[in-house]
Coordinates of C-alpha atoms and ligand atoms in Angstrom, one line a residue:
X1178 CA -46.2 96.5 234.9
X1179 CA -48.5 93.5 234.7
X1180 CA -51.0 92.9 231.6
X1181 CA -54.0 92.0 230.9
X1182 CA -54.3 88.4 231.1
X1183 CA -54.2 85.8 227.8
X1184 CA -57.0 86.1 224.9
X1185 CA -57.1 82.4 225.3
X1186 CA -59.0 82.1 229.3
X1187 CA -62.2 84.8 230.3
X1188 CA -60.8 87.8 230.6
X1189 CA -63.7 89.2 232.1
X1190 CA -64.0 86.1 234.9
X1191 CA -61.6 86.6 238.4
X1192 CA -58.1 86.4 238.6
X1193 CA -55.0 86.3 240.3
X1194 CA -51.6 88.7 238.3
X1195 CA -48.7 86.8 240.2
X1196 CA -45.9 88.7 239.3
X1197 CA -42.9 85.4 240.6
X1198 CA -39.8 85.9 242.0
X1199 CA -40.6 88.0 244.8
X1200 CA -38.8 87.2 248.3
X1201 CA -41.3 86.6 251.3
X1202 CA -40.3 87.7 254.5
X1203 CA -42.2 89.3 258.2
X1204 CA -44.7 87.5 259.7
X1205 CA -48.4 85.9 258.8
X1206 CA -51.6 85.3 260.8
X1207 CA -53.1 82.1 260.1
X1208 CA -57.5 82.1 259.5
X1209 CA -59.4 79.5 261.9
X1210 CA -60.3 76.3 260.1
X1211 CA -62.5 76.6 257.3
X1212 CA -62.9 71.9 257.8
X1213 CA -63.4 72.8 261.2
X1214 CA -66.1 75.8 261.4
X1215 CA -68.6 74.3 258.9
X1216 CA -68.9 71.3 260.5
X1217 CA -69.3 72.9 264.0
X1218 CA -71.6 75.4 262.6
X1219 CA -73.8 72.4 261.5
X1220 CA -72.7 70.5 265.0
X1221 CA -74.7 74.2 266.4
X1222 CA -77.6 72.5 265.3
X1223 CA -77.7 70.0 268.3
X1224 CA -78.0 73.2 271.1
X1225 CA -81.0 74.4 271.6
X1226 CA -79.7 77.6 272.7
X1227 CA -77.4 80.6 271.8
X1228 CA -73.5 78.6 271.0
X1229 CA -70.8 81.4 269.9
X1230 CA -68.1 80.2 267.5
X1231 CA -65.0 82.6 266.7
X1232 CA -62.5 82.8 264.5
X1233 CA -64.6 82.2 261.8
X1234 CA -62.6 82.0 258.3
X1235 CA -64.9 85.3 256.0
X1236 CA -65.3 82.1 253.8
X1237 CA -66.6 81.9 250.3
X1238 CA -68.3 79.0 251.7
X1239 CA -69.6 79.9 255.4
X1240 CA -71.5 82.4 253.8
X1241 CA -73.1 79.4 252.2
X1242 CA -73.0 77.4 255.1
X1243 CA -75.4 80.2 256.9
X1244 CA -77.7 80.0 254.8
X1245 CA -78.5 76.7 254.6
X1246 CA -78.7 77.2 258.7
X1247 CA -81.4 80.3 258.1
X1248 CA -83.6 78.1 255.6
X1249 CA -84.1 75.5 258.4
X1250 CA -85.3 77.9 260.9
X1251 CA -82.3 78.6 262.2
X1252 CA -80.8 81.9 263.2
X1253 CA -77.5 83.3 262.5
X1254 CA -75.8 86.6 263.3
X1255 CA -72.3 87.6 262.1
X1256 CA -70.9 89.2 265.7
X1257 CA -67.2 91.0 265.2
X1258 CA -64.9 88.6 266.4
X1259 CA -67.3 85.6 265.8
X1260 CA -70.6 84.0 264.3
X1261 CA -74.2 84.1 266.4
X1262 CA -75.6 80.8 265.3
X1263 CA -79.5 80.2 267.9
X1264 CA -81.3 76.8 267.0
X1265 CA -83.6 77.1 269.4
X1266 CA -86.4 77.5 266.4
X1267 CA -84.9 74.4 263.8
X1268 CA -88.2 73.6 262.6
X1269 CA -87.8 72.4 258.7
X1270 CA -86.0 69.0 257.9
X1271 CA -85.7 69.6 254.3
X1272 CA -82.6 72.3 253.5
X1273 CA -83.3 73.5 250.0
X1274 CA -81.6 71.7 247.0
X1275 CA -80.5 75.0 245.9
X1276 CA -78.4 76.0 248.7
X1277 CA -77.1 72.2 249.4
X1278 CA -75.9 71.4 245.8
X1279 CA -73.7 74.8 246.3
X1280 CA -71.8 73.6 248.9
X1281 CA -71.1 69.2 249.3
X1282 CA -70.3 70.6 253.7
X1283 CA -74.2 71.2 254.3
X1284 CA -75.1 66.8 254.5
X1285 CA -73.8 67.9 258.0
X1286 CA -77.0 68.5 258.6
X1287 CA -78.3 65.1 258.7
X1288 CA -77.0 63.9 261.8
X1289 CA -78.0 66.8 264.0
X1290 CA -81.1 67.2 262.0
X1291 CA -82.4 63.8 262.9
X1292 CA -80.7 63.7 266.4
X1293 CA -82.8 66.8 267.2
X1294 CA -86.5 67.0 265.5
X1295 CA -86.6 62.8 265.2
X1296 CA -86.6 63.4 260.7
X1297 CA -84.1 64.5 258.0
X1298 CA -85.1 65.4 254.2
X1299 CA -81.3 66.3 253.1
X1300 CA -80.7 66.5 249.2
X1301 CA -77.9 64.1 248.0
X1302 CA -74.7 66.3 248.3
X1303 CA -73.2 64.2 244.7
X1304 CA -69.8 64.8 243.3
X1305 CA -67.0 67.6 242.7
X1306 CA -64.3 68.3 240.8
X1307 CA -62.0 65.8 243.0
X1308 CA -64.1 62.6 243.3
X1309 CA -67.5 60.8 243.3
X1310 CA -67.7 61.3 247.5
X1311 CA -70.2 59.1 247.8
X1312 CA -71.7 59.4 251.4
X1313 CA -73.1 55.2 252.4
X1314 CA -71.3 55.6 254.9
X1315 CA -73.1 57.9 257.1
X1316 CA -76.1 56.5 255.9
X1317 CA -74.9 52.6 256.9
X1318 CA -74.2 54.7 260.7
X1319 CA -77.4 56.4 260.6
X1320 CA -79.5 52.7 260.0
X1321 CA -76.2 50.9 263.1
X1322 CA -78.2 54.0 265.0
X1323 CA -81.6 52.9 264.1
X1324 CA -82.9 55.3 261.7
X1325 CA -84.9 54.8 259.0
X1326 CA -83.3 55.8 255.4
X1327 CA -84.2 56.2 252.0
X1328 CA -83.5 58.2 249.5
X1329 CA -85.9 59.1 247.3
X1330 CA -85.7 61.3 243.1
X1331 CA -82.0 62.2 245.3
X1332 CA -82.7 62.8 249.0
X1333 CA -81.9 62.1 252.6
X1334 CA -84.7 60.5 254.2
X1335 CA -84.2 59.5 257.4
X1336 CA -86.7 59.3 260.6
X1337 CA -85.6 57.8 264.1
X1338 CA -87.7 59.7 266.7
X1339 CA -85.4 58.9 269.6
X1340 CA -81.9 57.0 268.3
X1341 CA -80.3 54.4 269.3
X1342 CA -75.9 53.7 270.3
X1343 CA -74.5 51.5 268.2
X1344 CA -70.8 49.8 267.6
X1345 CA -70.6 51.4 263.6
X1346 CA -67.4 50.0 261.9
X1347 CA -66.0 51.9 259.0
X1348 CA -65.4 50.0 256.2
X1349 CA -63.0 53.6 256.4
X1350 CA -62.0 56.7 258.7
X1351 CA -64.3 59.3 256.6
X1352 CA -64.1 62.6 258.1
X1353 CA -67.0 63.5 257.7
X1354 CA -68.9 60.1 258.1
X1355 CA -67.3 60.4 261.7
X1356 CA -68.2 63.8 261.8
X1357 CA -71.7 63.3 261.2
X1358 CA -72.6 60.0 263.6
X1359 CA -70.8 61.1 266.2
X1360 CA -73.2 64.1 266.3
X1361 CA -75.7 62.5 265.6
X1362 CA -75.2 60.0 268.5
X1363 CA -74.1 63.1 271.4
X1364 CA -78.6 63.2 271.5
X1365 CA -79.4 59.3 271.4
X1366 CA -80.1 56.8 273.8
X1367 CA -76.6 55.4 275.0
X1368 CA -73.3 54.6 274.4
X1369 CA -72.2 54.7 270.2
X1370 CA -68.6 53.7 269.2
X1371 CA -67.4 54.6 266.4
X1372 CA -64.5 51.6 265.5
X1373 CA -62.0 52.9 262.0
X1374 CA -62.9 56.0 263.3
X1375 CA -61.2 59.1 261.1
X1376 CA -58.2 61.0 264.0
X1377 CA -58.0 64.2 262.2
X1378 CA -57.9 67.7 263.7
X1379 CA -61.4 68.7 262.7
X1380 CA -62.7 65.5 264.3
X1381 CA -61.5 65.9 267.5
X1382 CA -62.0 70.1 267.2
X1383 CA -65.4 69.1 266.4
X1384 CA -66.0 66.4 269.5
X1385 CA -64.8 69.5 271.9
X1386 CA -66.7 72.0 270.9
X1387 CA -69.9 69.1 271.7
X1388 CA -68.4 68.5 274.4
X1389 CA -68.7 72.1 275.8
X1390 CA -72.1 71.7 274.7
X1391 CA -72.6 69.4 277.4
X1392 CA -71.5 65.8 275.5
X1393 CA -69.9 62.1 276.4
X1394 CA -67.1 61.5 273.9
X1395 CA -64.3 60.0 274.8
X1396 CA -61.3 58.9 272.4
X1397 CA -61.9 61.6 269.9
X1398 CA -58.5 61.9 267.9
X1399 CA -57.8 58.1 267.9
X1400 CA -59.7 54.8 266.0
X1401 CA -62.2 54.2 268.6
X1402 CA -64.1 57.1 269.4
X1403 CA -67.5 56.6 271.7
X1404 CA -69.6 59.1 272.4
X1405 CA -72.8 58.8 275.7
X1406 CA -75.6 60.0 275.1
X1407 CA -77.0 62.4 277.1
X1408 CA -81.0 64.2 276.8
X1409 CA -79.5 67.7 275.7
X1410 CA -76.8 69.9 274.9
X1411 CA -76.3 73.8 275.6
X1412 CA -75.2 76.7 274.6
X1413 CA -71.7 77.6 274.5
X1414 CA -68.7 79.7 273.2
X1415 CA -66.1 78.5 271.4
X1416 CA -62.8 78.8 269.3
X1417 CA -62.2 76.8 266.2
X1418 CA -58.5 76.0 265.9
X1419 CA -55.7 77.6 263.2
X1420 CA -55.8 76.3 259.1
X1421 CA -53.4 73.1 259.2
X1422 CA -54.3 73.8 255.0
X1423 CA -53.6 77.2 255.6
X1424 CA -50.4 77.5 257.5
X1425 CA -49.7 75.3 254.6
X1426 CA -49.7 76.3 252.1
X1427 CA -47.8 79.6 254.3
X1428 CA -45.4 77.4 255.0
X1429 CA -44.5 76.0 251.5
X1430 CA -44.6 79.7 249.9
X1431 CA -41.7 80.3 251.6
X1432 CA -40.1 76.5 250.4
X1433 CA -40.5 77.8 246.9
X1434 CA -40.2 81.8 247.3
X1435 CA -36.4 80.8 249.4
X1436 CA -37.8 82.5 252.1
X1437 CA -37.5 83.1 255.9
X1438 CA -40.7 83.7 257.5
X1439 CA -42.8 83.0 260.3
X1440 CA -46.6 82.1 261.1
X1441 CA -48.5 82.6 263.7
X1442 CA -50.8 80.5 265.8
X1443 CA -50.8 77.4 264.0
X1444 CA -50.4 74.3 266.1
X1445 CA -47.2 72.3 265.6
X1446 CA -49.0 68.8 266.2
X1447 CA -51.4 69.3 263.5
X1448 CA -48.5 70.2 260.9
X1449 CA -46.6 67.1 261.3
X1450 CA -46.5 64.9 257.7
X1451 CA -46.1 68.9 256.6
X1452 CA -43.4 69.6 258.8
X1453 CA -42.0 66.1 258.6
X1454 CA -41.3 66.4 255.1
X1455 CA -40.7 70.3 254.7
X1456 CA -37.8 69.4 256.2
X1457 CA -36.8 66.1 254.2
X1458 CA -37.0 68.4 250.7
X1459 CA -34.0 70.4 252.7
X1460 CA -37.0 73.1 254.0
X1461 CA -36.3 73.9 258.3
X1462 CA -38.4 74.8 260.6
X1463 CA -38.0 76.3 264.0
X1464 CA -40.5 76.4 266.4
X1465 CA -40.9 79.4 268.2
X1466 CA -43.7 79.2 270.9
X1467 CA -46.3 77.0 272.3
X1468 CA -48.1 78.3 268.4
X1469 CA -45.7 79.6 266.5
X1470 CA -43.0 78.8 264.2
X1471 CA -40.5 79.9 261.6
X1472 CA -39.2 78.1 258.2
X1473 CA -35.8 78.7 257.2
X1474 CA -36.0 78.0 253.5
X1475 CA -32.9 76.3 251.6
X1476 CA -30.8 76.8 249.0
X1477 CA -32.0 73.5 246.6
X1478 CA -34.9 70.7 248.0
X1479 CA -34.8 67.3 246.8
X1480 CA -37.1 65.3 245.7
X1481 CA -39.0 63.9 248.1
X1482 CA -41.6 60.5 247.8
X1483 CA -45.2 61.4 248.9
X1484 CA -49.0 59.6 250.0
X1485 CA -51.4 61.3 250.1
X1486 CA -53.2 59.1 253.8
X1487 CA -56.0 59.2 256.4
X1488 CA -54.6 61.2 259.7
X1489 CA -52.0 61.4 260.3
X1490 CA -50.6 60.3 257.3
X1491 CA -49.7 62.8 254.9
X1492 CA -53.0 65.0 254.0
X1493 CA -54.6 64.9 250.6
X1494 CA -54.9 68.4 250.8
X1495 CA -51.6 68.8 251.3
X1496 CA -50.4 67.2 248.2
X1497 CA -50.6 69.8 245.3
X1498 CA -49.3 72.8 247.4
X1499 CA -46.4 70.0 247.8
X1500 CA -46.0 69.0 244.4
X1501 CA -45.2 72.6 243.5
X1502 CA -42.1 73.0 245.2
X1503 CA -41.3 69.4 243.6
X1504 CA -41.5 70.2 240.1
X1505 CA -38.6 73.0 241.0
X1506 CA -37.2 70.8 243.1
X1507 CA -33.7 68.4 242.5
X1508 CA -34.3 65.0 241.4
X1509 CA -37.1 62.6 241.0
X1510 CA -40.6 62.1 243.3
X1511 CA -43.9 60.5 243.9
X1512 CA -46.8 61.5 244.7
X1513 CA -49.2 58.6 244.7
X1514 CA -53.1 59.7 245.9
X1515 CA -54.9 57.4 247.7
X1516 CA -57.6 60.1 249.1
X1517 CA -59.8 60.9 246.4
X1518 CA -60.6 60.1 242.7
X1519 CA -59.4 62.9 240.8
X1520 CA -57.1 64.8 243.0
X1521 CA -54.8 66.0 240.1
X1522 CA -56.0 69.2 238.4
X1523 CA -53.3 70.8 239.0
X1524 CA -50.3 68.7 236.8
X1525 CA -51.1 69.9 233.4
X1526 CA -51.1 73.1 234.5
X1527 CA -48.5 72.8 236.3
X1528 CA -46.8 71.1 232.6
X1529 CA -47.6 74.9 230.5
X1530 CA -45.6 76.4 233.8
X1531 CA -43.0 74.1 232.4
X1532 CA -43.0 71.7 235.2
X1533 CA -42.0 68.4 234.1
X1534 CA -45.0 65.4 235.3
X1535 CA -46.0 62.1 234.2
X1536 CA -49.6 60.6 235.9
X1537 CA -50.4 57.0 235.5
X1538 CA -54.0 56.1 237.0
X1539 CA -53.5 57.7 241.3
X1540 CA -49.7 57.8 240.7
X1541 CA -47.5 61.3 239.4
X1542 CA -44.0 60.7 238.9
X1543 CA -42.3 64.6 239.0
X1544 CA -38.9 65.5 237.4
X1545 CA -37.5 68.6 238.8
X1546 CA -36.9 71.2 236.7
X1547 CA -34.4 74.4 237.3
X1548 CA -37.3 76.7 237.0
X1549 CA -41.1 77.4 236.4
X1550 CA -42.5 80.5 234.0
X1551 CA -44.8 82.2 234.5
X1552 CA -48.7 81.2 231.8
X1553 CA -52.3 81.8 232.5
X1554 CA -53.6 79.1 234.2
X1555 CA -57.0 77.8 235.0
X1556 CA -57.6 76.1 239.1
X1557 CA -59.9 73.1 239.3
X1558 CA -60.5 72.6 242.5
X1559 CA -59.9 74.6 245.7
X1560 CA -56.6 73.0 246.7
X1561 CA -55.6 72.5 242.4
X1562 CA -56.0 76.9 242.6
X1563 CA -53.8 76.8 245.7
X1564 CA -51.0 75.5 244.3
X1565 CA -51.0 77.0 241.2
X1566 CA -50.5 80.4 243.5
X1567 CA -47.7 79.1 245.1
X1568 CA -46.2 78.0 241.6
X1569 CA -46.9 81.5 240.1
X1570 CA -44.9 83.2 243.3
X1571 CA -41.7 81.7 242.1
X1572 CA -41.8 81.3 238.5
X1573 CA -40.0 83.4 235.6
X1574 CA -42.5 86.1 235.1
X1575 CA -46.4 86.9 234.9
X1576 CA -49.1 83.4 236.2
X1577 CA -52.5 84.6 236.1
X1578 CA -54.5 82.7 237.8
X1579 CA -58.6 81.6 237.6
X1580 CA -60.7 79.8 239.2
X1581 CA -60.7 81.7 241.9
X1582 CA -63.8 80.7 242.9
X1583 CA -62.8 77.6 244.0
X1584 CA -59.9 79.5 245.8
X1585 CA -62.0 81.5 248.0
X1586 CA -64.2 78.7 249.0
X1587 CA -61.8 77.8 251.3
X1588 CA -58.9 81.3 251.4
X1589 CA -59.3 84.3 253.6
X1590 CA -58.3 86.7 252.0
X1591 CA -54.7 85.3 250.5
X1592 CA -53.4 88.1 247.7
X1593 CA -53.3 90.8 251.3
X1594 CA -51.8 87.9 253.4
X1595 CA -49.3 87.3 250.0
X1596 CA -48.5 90.7 249.6
X1597 CA -47.9 91.9 253.1
X1598 CA -46.2 89.2 253.1
X1599 CA -44.0 90.9 250.1
X1600 CA -45.2 89.0 246.7
X1601 CA -46.7 91.2 244.1
X1602 CA -50.1 90.0 243.1
X1603 CA -53.3 92.0 241.9
X1604 CA -56.9 90.4 241.4
X1605 CA -58.5 91.7 238.5
X1606 CA -61.8 91.3 237.5
X1607 CA -65.7 90.2 238.6
X1608 CA -66.7 89.0 241.8
X1609 CA -66.6 84.6 242.1
X1610 CA -69.6 83.2 240.9
X1611 CA -70.1 80.2 244.1
X1612 CA -68.7 76.2 242.8
X1613 CA -69.6 73.4 244.5
X1614 CA -67.4 71.1 246.3
Ligands
LIG3124 N1 -66.0 58.1 251.2 C1 -66.5 57.2 250.6 N2 -67.8 57.1 250.9 C2 -68.3 57.3 251.8 C3 -67.6 59.1 252.3 C4 -66.3 58.9 252.4 O1 -66.0 56.6 249.5 O2 -69.3 57.7 253.1 C5 -64.4 58.7 250.5 C6 -64.8 59.4 249.7 O3 -65.3 59.9 248.3 C7 -63.4 60.2 249.4 C8 -63.0 59.2 251.2 O4 -63.4 58.3 251.3 O5 -63.4 58.8 248.2 C9 -61.8 60.1 252.0 O6 -63.2 61.2 252.7 P1 -63.9 62.1 253.6 O7 -65.4 61.0 254.6 O8 -62.8 61.5 254.8 O9 -63.7 63.3 253.2 P2 -65.4 64.3 253.4 O10 -65.4 64.4 255.1 O11 -65.8 64.4 252.1 C10 -63.1 66.9 254.1 C11 -62.5 67.6 254.0 C12 -61.9 68.1 252.8 C13 -60.2 67.3 252.8 C14 -61.5 65.1 253.6 C15 -59.8 64.7 253.7 C16 -64.7 69.3 254.6 C17 -65.7 70.1 254.6 N3 -63.7 68.4 253.3 O12 -64.2 66.0 253.3 O13 -61.4 69.3 252.7 O14 -59.4 66.6 251.8 O15 -61.7 65.4 254.2 O16 -59.0 65.3 254.4 O17 -64.4 69.0 255.8 C18 -61.3 70.9 250.6 O18 -61.0 71.6 251.4 O19 -60.5 71.5 250.6 C19 -61.3 69.4 251.3 C20 -61.9 68.0 249.6

């Protein structure tokens, strides 16, 4: 029997009780990508009629984004296989702080608002558990497109009766800045070139969605994106790509429990870094079809070094998940986090489970241990919490993962999906509360 918790952790809060050591088997369905869905919902503001997004994951963050769009006059309707967004009556330029403060991705509204209405007043999203997360690259890019921008009382106030195409060089290939500027440029006068652009699959998904709405965008997925402005964008139907981070979470869950499972749908090219690293550590990955793969585990894994980088480098979102596996792999590993300044929140919790990890600056030195032991642990952000779930599946005894308000932002029905694969886990406690990132 699973016990009821640990007195030092809040027992009235939602938590996952995981009984470790069970193998997984079968196939798991991968949901639509959270980080695509969020930005595509903002992108739908660019069209003056209905957009239909399919494969939208059922997540707390998606619900919050829908509330933010509704607050500025947009109709958002949940349908059986997606959501319908109509921004014909987009009328307010100021998404309210009370909502924006719950979801950083709401800042994406700034580009479409400026392009459609010529004015945007969007509260600064501020930092979150993983870092300060400034938005100066978004702001400088909008200024290059001809917007007047001031920051007053915590609100970014931008004004541009008509944006004008420009050549923009991003000091860093920021995913969010690339997306903001690409959206804004779709309705600008003339040509915009974004150099040192982010190349993440979610950027390409946004570009494809905008193209389906009538935008002219070339080069998304490379480091130079050209956008030729058009007068208007129309509604469209669009399928969101599968979530590569959710997929890698299940790959790691299988690897750490020495289980063979298959995953579908996935886009293999989006998982290149994860697949290469898993194979280096000892697992085998077999492509079973254009959108399906199978992981074949090893008996033991060997340590490896990881450095997070912008795409196509190793994704920061997978760093914590791999660390759980490296914690029980033979030998030493060095994990360097270069994208966010505070993304090691899982380390002290993994150490409570018996891992041997030391952090110095943005490096974590991991000495592999033979096994982890279950413990009550606290998730500090989305991917840190997911890493603790992965670790709990393999740990001896019971792990109680707290902090599910983070997990629920990014994983659709995770305990149901894991349960269907044979994991022994159960959610207990109240409903999760909003948390921003
Ligand atoms: N940065 C700046 N100035 C800017 C913009 C970014 O200094 O104006 C810095 C950030 O502070 C960070 C780095 O650049 O240190 C990378 O940030 P980026 O803008 O690329 O990330 P993001 O757009 O804020 C998205 C995802 C993140 C994911 C990163 C990196 C969404 C909603 N979020 O964030 O996802 O980790 O790209 O791939 O798309 C998550 O899903 O849990 C998550 C955090």
